[in-house]
DNA sequence: ATTATCTATAGATCTATAGATAATGC
DNA sequence: ATTATCTATAGATCTATAGATAATGC
């Protein structure tokens, strides 16, 4: 805590390195297969150290997981609500939100599956996340809701609850990344095809969501 | 195989019963938590028999799972394509398809999660399903695609690929049931509230999907 | 005689910890 | 002297099978 930040470059480098490598390896594996199906020995093997070292740095599998999961879940949720496009027309703002949310998942394509799976399997994990982002989410939602209501009143958007709109956006975005590995396999795509598939779908989702709002 | 179908009612009753009870228990548990997180001893315990009996009837965990999974996966996919509303307007037909698909999942709310999770975790399971429903799906899709193209040509539906339309429908339907337990917890709903939540969302999904198609 | 059910156990995990050794900092 | 890393192991699973016993059908 109150110790020196860095003493000798090399040593701290090495130590931080293995600690960091373990964290990153764990993140990758958890995103692929979830908490229960990743073993500590697998993390250690892929990180290139002994199994006990994972415990040395992170004590238990659960604390290691939580650290990764909570940070990711926060990004997932708050990514949906961070909008700094005030002044722009509603449709443009919404389009940007959808695209940002989509891109965030494209950078971590295992995330939507991990979040829903872990929250389904361990509902007690919901509380921590709710506490972390609940406030922020509610206030951002409030602001956006005012905007939506104004659009509806002006007759530019059909009557719809904010919840349904968000649910639609998240469904389209998240399910795409949840199912993407399956499609990729079924259609036997190479990485370039996958990339173009993702980009096309992003466009379609924005179009679909915006179109569905017309009065 | 070529044996008598039923000999003595009681005996066969009892035997079929435990065999059946095991199958149903396994189905319920697999739908809740997936293959890896359900143990044979748990199935046995909940079915009310000894662990070895599960192996006696179904040999391995894998064969027991496959039997359940393949039947369910087939229902999930073919449910989307079975349409016997020829003659009705396109929008009505599509609305019916969406509602049927939604209702099928409502009857097995763990199914969408189970399917995507297992196919993500074990891509080799894709092949069997593809073989089972691939043909049927392609021909049903072909018929529906003709309908869609005609609607587009008539200017009643915007330019869209069948794949994107189906993806939208499945995303909206499936993701709802994938995330539903989480929402239910977050909003702390009782069963009656959940039921009405599900019904409302069903309506919204149909409306959203149809609305998004307008030119 | 056959089919259903149980007990017991082998062998393969997996998490967590204790305690030894190696590397680094003062 | 402290921090990083390893070896070894306890204790708790979990799947699958062998072999005993109980129930049922002929």
PDB file of N, CA, C and O (backbone and C1' of nucleotides) in Angstrom, chain A residues 7-8 11 39-40 51-52 55 60-61, chain C residues 13-19 24-26:
ATOM      1  N   UNK A   7      11.063  -0.253  -6.985  1.00  0.00           N
ATOM      2  CA  UNK A   7      12.408  -0.240  -6.421  1.00  0.00           C
ATOM      3  C   UNK A   7      13.414  -0.461  -7.529  1.00  0.00           C
ATOM      4  O   UNK A   7      13.969   0.483  -8.074  1.00  0.00           O
ATOM      5  N   UNK A   8      13.651  -1.705  -7.832  1.00  0.00           N
ATOM      6  CA  UNK A   8      14.524  -2.000  -8.959  1.00  0.00           C
ATOM      7  C   UNK A   8      13.665  -2.344 -10.156  1.00  0.00           C
ATOM      8  O   UNK A   8      12.793  -3.215 -10.060  1.00  0.00           O
ATOM      9  N   UNK A  11      13.421  -6.335 -11.239  1.00  0.00           N
ATOM     10  CA  UNK A  11      12.717  -7.234 -10.335  1.00  0.00           C
ATOM     11  C   UNK A  11      11.210  -6.983 -10.370  1.00  0.00           C
ATOM     12  O   UNK A  11      10.430  -7.880 -10.606  1.00  0.00           O
ATOM     13  N   UNK A  39      -9.703 -24.434 -14.926  1.00  0.00           N
ATOM     14  CA  UNK A  39      -9.055 -24.840 -13.680  1.00  0.00           C
ATOM     15  C   UNK A  39      -7.816 -23.989 -13.445  1.00  0.00           C
ATOM     16  O   UNK A  39      -7.204 -23.461 -14.377  1.00  0.00           O
ATOM     17  N   UNK A  40      -7.479 -23.883 -12.175  1.00  0.00           N
ATOM     18  CA  UNK A  40      -6.303 -23.097 -11.806  1.00  0.00           C
ATOM     19  C   UNK A  40      -5.054 -23.663 -12.454  1.00  0.00           C
ATOM     20  O   UNK A  40      -4.167 -22.930 -12.877  1.00  0.00           O
ATOM     21  N   UNK A  51       1.110 -24.000 -10.511  1.00  0.00           N
ATOM     22  CA  UNK A  51      -0.262 -23.805 -10.056  1.00  0.00           C
ATOM     23  C   UNK A  51      -0.351 -23.022  -8.744  1.00  0.00           C
ATOM     24  O   UNK A  51      -1.243 -22.186  -8.568  1.00  0.00           O
ATOM     25  N   UNK A  52       0.593 -23.295  -7.853  1.00  0.00           N
ATOM     26  CA  UNK A  52       0.548 -22.655  -6.540  1.00  0.00           C
ATOM     27  C   UNK A  52       0.763 -21.149  -6.633  1.00  0.00           C
ATOM     28  O   UNK A  52       0.301 -20.389  -5.778  1.00  0.00           O
ATOM     29  N   UNK A  55      -2.349 -19.114  -6.708  1.00  0.00           N
ATOM     30  CA  UNK A  55      -2.902 -18.904  -5.371  1.00  0.00           C
ATOM     31  C   UNK A  55      -2.089 -17.873  -4.584  1.00  0.00           C
ATOM     32  O   UNK A  55      -2.631 -17.105  -3.809  1.00  0.00           O
ATOM     33  N   UNK A  60      -7.583 -17.178  -3.923  1.00  0.00           N
ATOM     34  CA  UNK A  60      -8.505 -18.230  -4.334  1.00  0.00           C
ATOM     35  C   UNK A  60      -8.962 -17.999  -5.780  1.00  0.00           C
ATOM     36  O   UNK A  60      -8.854 -16.887  -6.303  1.00  0.00           O
ATOM     37  N   UNK A  61      -9.510 -19.020  -6.361  1.00  0.00           N
ATOM     38  CA  UNK A  61     -10.050 -18.925  -7.707  1.00  0.00           C
ATOM     39  C   UNK A  61     -11.162 -17.875  -7.734  1.00  0.00           C
ATOM     40  O   UNK A  61     -11.268 -17.090  -8.679  1.00  0.00           O
TER      41      UNK A  61
ATOM     42  P    DT C  13      -7.104 -36.508 -15.569  1.00  0.00           P
ATOM     43  O5'  DT C  13      -6.632 -36.088 -14.110  1.00  0.00           O
ATOM     44  C5'  DT C  13      -6.875 -34.825 -13.519  1.00  0.00           C
ATOM     45  C4'  DT C  13      -8.312 -34.362 -13.553  1.00  0.00           C
ATOM     46  C3'  DT C  13      -8.432 -32.972 -12.941  1.00  0.00           C
ATOM     47  O3'  DT C  13      -8.905 -32.030 -13.866  1.00  0.00           O
ATOM     48  C1'  DT C  13      -9.651 -34.549 -11.632  1.00  0.00           C
ATOM     49  P    DC C  14      -8.407 -30.502 -13.679  1.00  0.00           P
ATOM     50  O5'  DC C  14      -9.611 -29.679 -13.050  1.00  0.00           O
ATOM     51  C5'  DC C  14     -10.566 -30.297 -12.210  1.00  0.00           C
ATOM     52  C4'  DC C  14     -10.663 -29.649 -10.855  1.00  0.00           C
ATOM     53  C3'  DC C  14      -9.715 -28.477 -10.594  1.00  0.00           C
ATOM     54  O3'  DC C  14     -10.417 -27.325 -10.198  1.00  0.00           O
ATOM     55  C1'  DC C  14      -9.567 -30.068  -8.829  1.00  0.00           C
ATOM     56  P    DT C  15      -9.662 -25.931  -9.929  1.00  0.00           P
ATOM     57  O5'  DT C  15      -9.648 -25.887  -8.339  1.00  0.00           O
ATOM     58  C5'  DT C  15     -10.788 -25.434  -7.635  1.00  0.00           C
ATOM     59  C4'  DT C  15     -10.475 -25.467  -6.159  1.00  0.00           C
ATOM     60  C3'  DT C  15      -9.593 -24.306  -5.691  1.00  0.00           C
ATOM     61  O3'  DT C  15     -10.236 -23.715  -4.576  1.00  0.00           O
ATOM     62  C1'  DT C  15      -8.666 -26.387  -5.008  1.00  0.00           C
ATOM     63  P    DA C  16      -9.768 -22.270  -4.051  1.00  0.00           P
ATOM     64  O5'  DA C  16      -8.823 -22.696  -2.846  1.00  0.00           O
ATOM     65  C5'  DA C  16      -9.285 -23.710  -1.967  1.00  0.00           C
ATOM     66  C4'  DA C  16      -8.144 -24.160  -1.070  1.00  0.00           C
ATOM     67  C3'  DA C  16      -7.178 -23.046  -0.665  1.00  0.00           C
ATOM     68  O3'  DA C  16      -7.176 -22.966   0.743  1.00  0.00           O
ATOM     69  C1'  DA C  16      -6.008 -24.976  -1.404  1.00  0.00           C
ATOM     70  P    DT C  17      -6.382 -21.827   1.504  1.00  0.00           P
ATOM     71  O5'  DT C  17      -5.114 -22.636   2.029  1.00  0.00           O
ATOM     72  C5'  DT C  17      -5.351 -23.859   2.734  1.00  0.00           C
ATOM     73  C4'  DT C  17      -4.051 -24.588   2.953  1.00  0.00           C
ATOM     74  C3'  DT C  17      -2.902 -23.705   3.456  1.00  0.00           C
ATOM     75  O3'  DT C  17      -2.324 -24.356   4.565  1.00  0.00           O
ATOM     76  C1'  DT C  17      -2.174 -25.037   1.677  1.00  0.00           C
ATOM     77  P    DA C  18      -1.441 -23.535   5.588  1.00  0.00           P
ATOM     78  O5'  DA C  18      -0.367 -24.626   6.018  1.00  0.00           O
ATOM     79  C5'  DA C  18      -0.603 -26.021   5.731  1.00  0.00           C
ATOM     80  C4'  DA C  18       0.730 -26.733   5.605  1.00  0.00           C
ATOM     81  C3'  DA C  18       1.905 -26.003   6.268  1.00  0.00           C
ATOM     82  O3'  DA C  18       2.779 -26.979   6.838  1.00  0.00           O
ATOM     83  C1'  DA C  18       2.329 -26.240   3.960  1.00  0.00           C
ATOM     84  P    DG C  19       3.991 -26.530   7.786  1.00  0.00           P
ATOM     85  O5'  DG C  19       5.236 -26.778   6.838  1.00  0.00           O
ATOM     86  C5'  DG C  19       5.273 -27.938   6.020  1.00  0.00           C
ATOM     87  C4'  DG C  19       6.394 -27.800   5.014  1.00  0.00           C
ATOM     88  C3'  DG C  19       7.588 -26.999   5.548  1.00  0.00           C
ATOM     89  O3'  DG C  19       8.771 -27.626   5.054  1.00  0.00           O
ATOM     90  C1'  DG C  19       6.850 -26.037   3.569  1.00  0.00           C
ATOM     91  P    DT C  24      16.521 -12.386  -9.866  1.00  0.00           P
ATOM     92  O5'  DT C  24      16.233 -11.502  -8.582  1.00  0.00           O
ATOM     93  C5'  DT C  24      14.966 -10.888  -8.427  1.00  0.00           C
ATOM     94  C4'  DT C  24      15.031 -10.013  -7.203  1.00  0.00           C
ATOM     95  C3'  DT C  24      16.003  -8.840  -7.324  1.00  0.00           C
ATOM     96  O3'  DT C  24      15.232  -7.656  -7.221  1.00  0.00           O
ATOM     97  C1'  DT C  24      16.230  -9.966  -5.225  1.00  0.00           C
ATOM     98  P    DG C  25      15.882  -6.286  -6.886  1.00  0.00           P
ATOM     99  O5'  DG C  25      15.830  -6.311  -5.299  1.00  0.00           O
ATOM    100  C5'  DG C  25      14.569  -6.132  -4.637  1.00  0.00           C
ATOM    101  C4'  DG C  25      14.799  -5.466  -3.295  1.00  0.00           C
ATOM    102  C3'  DG C  25      15.557  -4.138  -3.348  1.00  0.00           C
ATOM    103  O3'  DG C  25      15.051  -3.333  -2.271  1.00  0.00           O
ATOM    104  C1'  DG C  25      16.869  -5.735  -2.186  1.00  0.00           C
ATOM    105  P    DC C  26      15.590  -1.935  -1.947  1.00  0.00           P
ATOM    106  O5'  DC C  26      16.482  -2.153  -0.646  1.00  0.00           O
ATOM    107  C5'  DC C  26      15.847  -2.593   0.570  1.00  0.00           C
ATOM    108  C4'  DC C  26      16.890  -2.807   1.647  1.00  0.00           C
ATOM    109  C3'  DC C  26      17.829  -1.601   1.887  1.00  0.00           C
ATOM    110  O3'  DC C  26      17.780  -1.220   3.253  1.00  0.00           O
ATOM    111  C1'  DC C  26      19.076  -3.619   1.620  1.00  0.00           C
TER     112       DC C  26
END
